[in-house]
mmCIF file of C-alpha atoms in Angstrom:
data_model
loop_
_atom_site.group_PDB
_atom_site.id
_atom_site.type_symbol
_atom_site.label_atom_id
_atom_site.label_comp_id
_atom_site.label_asym_id
_atom_site.label_seq_id
_atom_site.Cartn_x
_atom_site.Cartn_y
_atom_site.Cartn_z
ATOM 1 C CA MET X 234 0.000 0.000 0.000
ATOM 2 C CA ILE X 235 2.772 2.446 0.951
ATOM 3 C CA GLY X 236 4.566 1.653 -2.303
ATOM 4 C CA SER X 237 1.445 2.396 -4.342
ATOM 5 C CA VAL X 238 0.957 5.707 -2.553
ATOM 6 C CA GLN X 239 4.567 6.663 -3.198
ATOM 7 C CA ARG X 240 4.231 5.846 -6.903
ATOM 8 C CA ALA X 241 0.988 7.816 -7.135
ATOM 9 C CA MET X 242 2.650 10.808 -5.462
ATOM 10 C CA ARG X 243 5.524 10.643 -7.936
ATOM 11 C CA LEU X 244 3.021 10.741 -10.787
ATOM 12 C CA LEU X 245 1.234 13.723 -9.227
ATOM 13 C CA GLU X 246 4.528 15.571 -8.837
ATOM 14 C CA SER X 247 5.446 14.802 -12.437
ATOM 15 C CA VAL X 248 2.077 16.035 -13.744
ATOM 16 C CA ALA X 249 2.454 19.210 -11.650
ATOM 17 C CA GLU X 250 5.656 20.009 -13.552
ATOM 18 C CA HIS X 251 3.750 20.080 -16.865
ATOM 19 C CA GLU X 252 1.300 22.940 -16.820
ATOM 20 C CA TYR X 253 0.182 22.062 -20.356
ATOM 21 C CA GLY X 254 -0.295 18.400 -19.483
ATOM 22 C CA ALA X 255 1.676 15.280 -20.359
ATOM 23 C CA PRO X 256 0.836 11.862 -21.873
ATOM 24 C CA ALA X 257 1.030 8.620 -19.925
ATOM 25 C CA LYS X 258 4.169 7.428 -21.722
ATOM 26 C CA GLN X 259 6.089 10.559 -20.767
ATOM 27 C CA LEU X 260 4.911 10.400 -17.144
ATOM 28 C CA ALA X 261 5.892 6.739 -16.897
ATOM 29 C CA ARG X 262 9.341 7.544 -18.276
ATOM 30 C CA GLU X 263 9.879 10.484 -15.923
ATOM 31 C CA THR X 264 8.810 8.538 -12.836
ATOM 32 C CA GLY X 265 10.573 5.308 -13.762
ATOM 33 C CA LEU X 266 7.331 3.334 -13.654
ATOM 34 C CA ALA X 267 6.318 0.525 -15.951
ATOM 35 C CA LEU X 268 3.707 1.781 -18.400
ATOM 36 C CA PRO X 269 0.935 -0.617 -17.210
ATOM 37 C CA THR X 270 1.553 0.505 -13.610
ATOM 38 C CA ALA X 271 1.465 4.157 -14.631
ATOM 39 C CA TYR X 272 -1.787 3.673 -16.567
ATOM 40 C CA HIS X 273 -3.425 1.945 -13.585
ATOM 41 C CA LEU X 274 -2.398 4.674 -11.135
ATOM 42 C CA LEU X 275 -3.320 7.476 -13.538
ATOM 43 C CA ARG X 276 -6.812 6.030 -13.999
ATOM 44 C CA THR X 277 -7.205 5.830 -10.222
ATOM 45 C CA LEU X 278 -6.039 9.424 -9.751
ATOM 46 C CA VAL X 279 -8.456 10.590 -12.453
ATOM 47 C CA HIS X 280 -11.308 8.685 -10.790
ATOM 48 C CA GLU X 281 -10.510 10.313 -7.436
ATOM 49 C CA GLY X 282 -10.331 13.790 -8.959
ATOM 50 C CA TYR X 283 -6.619 14.370 -8.421
ATOM 51 C CA LEU X 284 -6.001 14.309 -12.175
ATOM 52 C CA ARG X 285 -8.083 14.971 -15.240
ATOM 53 C CA ARG X 286 -7.531 13.711 -18.760
ATOM 54 C CA ASP X 287 -8.041 15.845 -21.850
ATOM 55 C CA ARG X 288 -7.115 14.735 -25.396
ATOM 56 C CA GLY X 289 -4.716 12.107 -24.092
ATOM 57 C CA LEU X 290 -2.891 14.496 -21.724
ATOM 58 C CA PHE X 291 -3.046 14.441 -17.934
ATOM 59 C CA PHE X 292 -3.500 17.609 -15.859
ATOM 60 C CA LEU X 293 -3.907 18.243 -12.160
ATOM 61 C CA GLY X 294 -7.540 17.763 -11.149
ATOM 62 C CA GLU X 295 -9.736 19.721 -8.790
ATOM 63 C CA ALA X 296 -8.731 17.665 -5.767
ATOM 64 C CA ALA X 297 -5.051 18.398 -6.367
ATOM 65 C CA GLU X 298 -5.772 22.073 -6.988
ATOM 66 C CA ARG X 299 -7.491 22.274 -3.627
ATOM 67 C CA LEU X 300 -4.186 21.239 -2.124
ATOM 68 C CA GLY X 301 -2.654 24.325 -3.694
ATOM 69 C CA ARG X 302 -0.397 22.537 -6.168
ATOM 70 C CA SER X 303 0.584 24.314 -9.333
ATOM 71 C CA GLY X 304 -1.966 27.101 -8.970
ATOM 72 C CA ALA X 305 0.212 29.646 -10.749
ATOM 73 C CA ALA X 306 0.974 27.253 -13.588
ATOM 74 C CA GLN X 307 -2.687 26.515 -14.119
ATOM 75 C CA LYS X 308 -3.390 30.250 -14.204
ATOM 76 C CA ARG X 309 -0.817 30.742 -16.955
ATOM 77 C CA ARG X 310 -2.321 27.924 -18.969
ATOM 78 C CA SER X 311 -5.739 29.477 -18.488
ATOM 79 C CA THR X 312 -4.421 32.727 -19.966
ATOM 80 C CA VAL X 313 -3.382 30.914 -23.130
ATOM 81 C CA ALA X 314 -6.630 28.926 -23.272
ATOM 82 C CA ASP X 315 -8.723 32.080 -22.836
ATOM 83 C CA THR X 316 -6.790 33.853 -25.581
ATOM 84 C CA LEU X 317 -7.199 30.924 -27.970
ATOM 85 C CA ALA X 318 -10.926 30.911 -27.228
ATOM 86 C CA GLN X 319 -11.134 34.617 -28.111
ATOM 87 C CA TRP X 320 -9.366 34.023 -31.416
ATOM 88 C CA ARG X 321 -11.512 30.959 -32.083
ATOM 89 C CA ASP X 322 -14.664 33.035 -31.718
ATOM 90 C CA SER X 323 -13.438 36.118 -33.582
ATOM 91 C CA ILE X 324 -12.003 34.197 -36.557
ATOM 92 C CA GLY X 325 -14.560 31.381 -36.502
ATOM 93 C CA VAL X 326 -12.095 28.478 -36.639
ATOM 94 C CA PRO X 327 -10.490 25.993 -34.227
ATOM 95 C CA VAL X 328 -7.191 27.335 -32.869
ATOM 96 C CA TYR X 329 -4.207 25.255 -31.749
ATOM 97 C CA TYR X 330 -1.047 26.077 -29.817
ATOM 98 C CA ALA X 331 1.939 23.745 -30.156
ATOM 99 C CA ARG X 332 5.662 23.786 -29.530
ATOM 100 C CA TYR X 333 8.762 21.697 -30.138
ATOM 101 C CA ARG X 334 10.468 20.624 -26.931
ATOM 102 C CA ASP X 335 13.036 17.950 -26.136
ATOM 103 C CA GLY X 336 12.869 16.613 -29.671
ATOM 104 C CA GLU X 337 9.101 16.183 -29.695
ATOM 105 C CA ILE X 338 6.080 17.967 -31.156
ATOM 106 C CA GLU X 339 3.668 18.844 -28.361
ATOM 107 C CA ILE X 340 0.095 20.055 -28.831
ATOM 108 C CA MET X 341 -0.253 22.288 -25.789
ATOM 109 C CA CYS X 342 -3.771 23.673 -26.120
ATOM 110 C CA VAL X 343 -6.727 23.370 -28.499
ATOM 111 C CA SER X 344 -9.803 25.586 -28.590
ATOM 112 C CA ASP X 345 -12.765 24.477 -30.682
ATOM 113 C CA THR X 346 -16.560 24.323 -30.621
ATOM 114 C CA PRO X 347 -19.142 21.733 -31.694
ATOM 115 C CA GLY X 348 -19.814 23.874 -34.757
ATOM 116 C CA ASN X 349 -16.106 24.235 -35.568
ATOM 117 C CA PRO X 350 -14.486 21.051 -34.259
ATOM 118 C CA ALA X 351 -10.748 20.448 -34.144
ATOM 119 C CA VAL X 352 -9.104 17.892 -36.399
ATOM 120 C CA GLU X 353 -9.495 14.393 -35.014
ATOM 121 C CA GLU X 354 -6.134 12.933 -34.002
ATOM 122 C CA TRP X 355 -6.546 9.708 -35.928
ATOM 123 C CA ALA X 356 -2.759 9.316 -36.284
ATOM 124 C CA ASP X 357 -0.415 10.463 -33.512
ATOM 125 C CA PHE X 358 0.306 14.182 -34.033
ATOM 126 C CA GLY X 359 3.771 13.856 -32.539
ATOM 127 C CA GLU X 360 4.802 11.078 -34.902
ATOM 128 C CA THR X 361 3.257 12.545 -38.075
ATOM 129 C CA GLY X 362 4.671 16.065 -37.997
ATOM 130 C CA HIS X 363 5.684 15.777 -41.649
ATOM 131 C CA ALA X 364 2.018 15.547 -42.615
ATOM 132 C CA HIS X 365 0.370 18.496 -40.864
ATOM 133 C CA ALA X 366 0.885 22.248 -40.875
ATOM 134 C CA ILE X 367 1.743 22.352 -37.168
ATOM 135 C CA GLY X 368 4.568 19.859 -37.548
ATOM 136 C CA GLN X 369 5.901 21.381 -40.750
ATOM 137 C CA CYS X 370 5.864 24.843 -39.176
ATOM 138 C CA LEU X 371 7.776 23.649 -36.115
ATOM 139 C CA LEU X 372 10.278 21.661 -38.173
ATOM 140 C CA SER X 373 10.885 24.677 -40.411
ATOM 141 C CA GLN X 374 12.083 26.618 -37.352
ATOM 142 C CA LEU X 375 14.717 24.024 -36.433
ATOM 143 C CA ASP X 376 18.257 23.881 -37.742
ATOM 144 C CA GLU X 377 19.163 21.226 -40.288
ATOM 145 C CA ASP X 378 20.633 18.791 -37.764
ATOM 146 C CA ALA X 379 17.551 18.955 -35.547
ATOM 147 C CA ARG X 380 15.268 18.422 -38.545
ATOM 148 C CA ARG X 381 17.200 15.379 -39.692
ATOM 149 C CA ASP X 382 17.268 13.978 -36.179
ATOM 150 C CA HIS X 383 13.492 14.295 -35.936
ATOM 151 C CA LEU X 384 12.920 12.685 -39.329
ATOM 152 C CA ASP X 385 15.309 9.859 -38.496
ATOM 153 C CA ARG X 386 13.020 9.042 -35.577
ATOM 154 C CA TYR X 387 9.739 9.845 -37.318
ATOM 155 C CA PRO X 388 10.330 9.427 -41.070
ATOM 156 C CA ALA X 389 7.933 10.844 -43.633
ATOM 157 C CA GLN X 390 5.373 8.347 -44.835
ATOM 158 C CA SER X 391 2.073 8.355 -46.665
ATOM 159 C CA ILE X 392 -0.837 9.350 -44.423
ATOM 160 C CA THR X 393 -3.213 10.431 -47.189
ATOM 161 C CA PRO X 394 -2.777 10.550 -50.988
ATOM 162 C CA TYR X 395 -1.582 14.164 -50.570
ATOM 163 C CA THR X 396 1.131 13.568 -47.952
ATOM 164 C CA VAL X 397 4.800 14.124 -48.722
ATOM 165 C CA ARG X 398 6.210 10.598 -48.749
ATOM 166 C CA ASP X 399 9.948 10.854 -48.182
ATOM 167 C CA ASN X 400 12.351 12.819 -46.005
ATOM 168 C CA ARG X 401 14.315 14.304 -48.890
ATOM 169 C CA THR X 402 11.259 15.918 -50.463
ATOM 170 C CA LEU X 403 10.094 17.216 -47.097
ATOM 171 C CA LEU X 404 13.496 18.710 -46.269
ATOM 172 C CA ARG X 405 13.508 20.567 -49.589
ATOM 173 C CA ARG X 406 10.055 21.923 -48.823
ATOM 174 C CA LEU X 407 11.116 23.063 -45.353
ATOM 175 C CA GLU X 408 14.159 24.843 -46.766
ATOM 176 C CA ARG X 409 11.940 26.827 -49.152
ATOM 177 C CA MET X 410 9.600 28.058 -46.429
ATOM 178 C CA ARG X 411 9.868 31.781 -45.814
ATOM 179 C CA ARG X 412 10.513 32.947 -42.283
ATOM 180 C CA MET X 413 7.383 34.104 -40.430
ATOM 181 C CA GLU X 414 5.089 33.120 -43.319
ATOM 182 C CA PRO X 415 2.093 30.878 -42.532
ATOM 183 C CA VAL X 416 2.629 27.223 -43.394
ATOM 184 C CA VAL X 417 -0.299 25.771 -45.341
ATOM 185 C CA GLU X 418 -1.230 22.108 -45.626
ATOM 186 C CA ARG X 419 -4.128 20.749 -47.669
ATOM 187 C CA GLN X 420 -5.463 17.297 -46.791
ATOM 188 C CA GLU X 421 -1.990 15.913 -46.051
ATOM 189 C CA TYR X 422 -2.929 14.761 -42.551
ATOM 190 C CA ALA X 423 -6.702 14.357 -42.775
ATOM 191 C CA LEU X 424 -8.837 14.089 -45.884
ATOM 192 C CA GLY X 425 -11.387 16.872 -46.068
ATOM 193 C CA THR X 426 -9.336 19.238 -43.891
ATOM 194 C CA VAL X 427 -6.949 22.103 -44.642
ATOM 195 C CA CYS X 428 -4.687 23.729 -42.064
ATOM 196 C CA ALA X 429 -2.383 26.710 -41.637
ATOM 197 C CA ALA X 430 0.218 27.351 -38.938
ATOM 198 C CA VAL X 431 1.852 30.637 -37.961
ATOM 199 C CA PRO X 432 5.434 30.407 -36.617
ATOM 200 C CA ILE X 433 6.194 31.963 -33.238
ATOM 201 C CA THR X 434 9.607 32.392 -31.665
ATOM 202 C CA VAL X 435 9.640 32.642 -27.873
ATOM 203 C CA GLY X 436 13.237 32.646 -26.732
ATOM 204 C CA THR X 437 14.833 29.570 -28.271
ATOM 205 C CA THR X 438 11.611 27.554 -28.342
ATOM 206 C CA ALA X 439 9.974 26.790 -31.687
ATOM 207 C CA SER X 440 6.238 27.379 -31.308
ATOM 208 C CA THR X 441 3.192 27.843 -33.490
ATOM 209 C CA MET X 442 -0.450 28.853 -33.457
ATOM 210 C CA ALA X 443 -2.551 27.082 -36.063
ATOM 211 C CA ILE X 444 -6.053 26.829 -37.497
ATOM 212 C CA SER X 445 -8.014 24.259 -39.479
ATOM 213 C CA LEU X 446 -11.002 24.347 -41.817
ATOM 214 C CA PRO X 447 -13.053 21.895 -43.856
ATOM 215 C CA ALA X 448 -11.613 21.545 -47.352
ATOM 216 C CA HIS X 449 -14.717 23.069 -48.929
ATOM 217 C CA HIS X 450 -13.863 26.287 -47.048
ATOM 218 C CA ALA X 451 -10.261 26.297 -48.274
ATOM 219 C CA ASP X 452 -10.697 29.801 -49.694
ATOM 220 C CA ARG X 453 -10.968 31.093 -46.112
ATOM 221 C CA LEU X 454 -7.719 29.500 -44.965
ATOM 222 C CA LEU X 455 -5.151 32.153 -45.876
ATOM 223 C CA PRO X 456 -7.303 35.154 -44.858
ATOM 224 C CA ALA X 457 -8.004 33.457 -41.522
ATOM 225 C CA ALA X 458 -4.298 32.676 -41.068
ATOM 226 C CA ARG X 459 -3.415 36.307 -41.757
ATOM 227 C CA GLN X 460 -5.985 37.432 -39.213
ATOM 228 C CA LEU X 461 -4.543 35.030 -36.644
ATOM 229 C CA GLN X 462 -1.037 36.301 -37.386
ATOM 230 C CA SER X 463 -2.211 39.865 -36.817
ATOM 231 C CA GLU X 464 -3.833 38.918 -33.507
ATOM 232 C CA ILE X 465 -0.679 37.119 -32.388
ATOM 233 C CA GLY X 466 1.464 40.142 -33.200
ATOM 234 C CA ARG X 467 -0.829 42.379 -31.201
ATOM 235 C CA LEU X 468 -0.873 40.211 -28.077
ATOM 236 C CA LEU X 469 2.403 38.282 -28.198
ATOM 237 C CA GLY X 470 4.123 40.546 -25.681
ATOM 238 C CA SER X 471 1.547 39.820 -23.002
ATOM 239 C CA LEU X 472 1.407 36.122 -23.916
ATOM 240 C CA ALA X 473 5.148 35.498 -24.137
ATOM 241 C CA ILE X 474 5.597 34.535 -20.496
ATOM 242 C CA SER X 475 2.570 32.238 -20.513
ATOM 243 C CA ILE X 476 3.442 30.322 -23.676
ATOM 244 C CA SER X 477 7.139 29.971 -22.896
ATOM 245 C CA ILE X 478 6.738 28.212 -19.552
#
């Protein structure tokens, strides 16, 4: 019993260090727990209200917040979430915030509505960065060695008939991307969906804000991306601390 409590506390402490949430695999790795053990304890902590699960990521739950853990971090995340919700409503599209950290693509926050739903993660976003605008935008901000390292671990492969299918072609595309220009992707990750991602540099961290639309509204994609870019430029100073932590 004591051992189980200790393992659960380690998981809680690990989750508290990730204000934007973390997946079970990462938490298991950080705590040194076997993945089945981590899954079992995480489910228990969710059931008891100490954690909550959202889109495959674990966050501190209400019970943990009542203990005063990570209150400031949750407030910073709320700032980002509230801002994304404002942009979602003003532009009329789902809005995503993602960053590249420790060699991985991380979707940090998504704001959508039933009328404008986010893209369904039918293939792992982190492993298919070559296929979606978010991943391509983040990879375009990396140096050549970091790009090649990522693609060695997650090589380009066919996701839809429109996906770039090999690393060499993708690397050439990334090299041609213009700095600070929106990255556009049309049905490369999900059929029937088009996406655009706006690059953001916060310190040395590669980040992006992105949007998605049904393919039959593709004519709205670039104007919406430009509007998002304008909104980001206007508020980035006040958001910089929140999105960099």
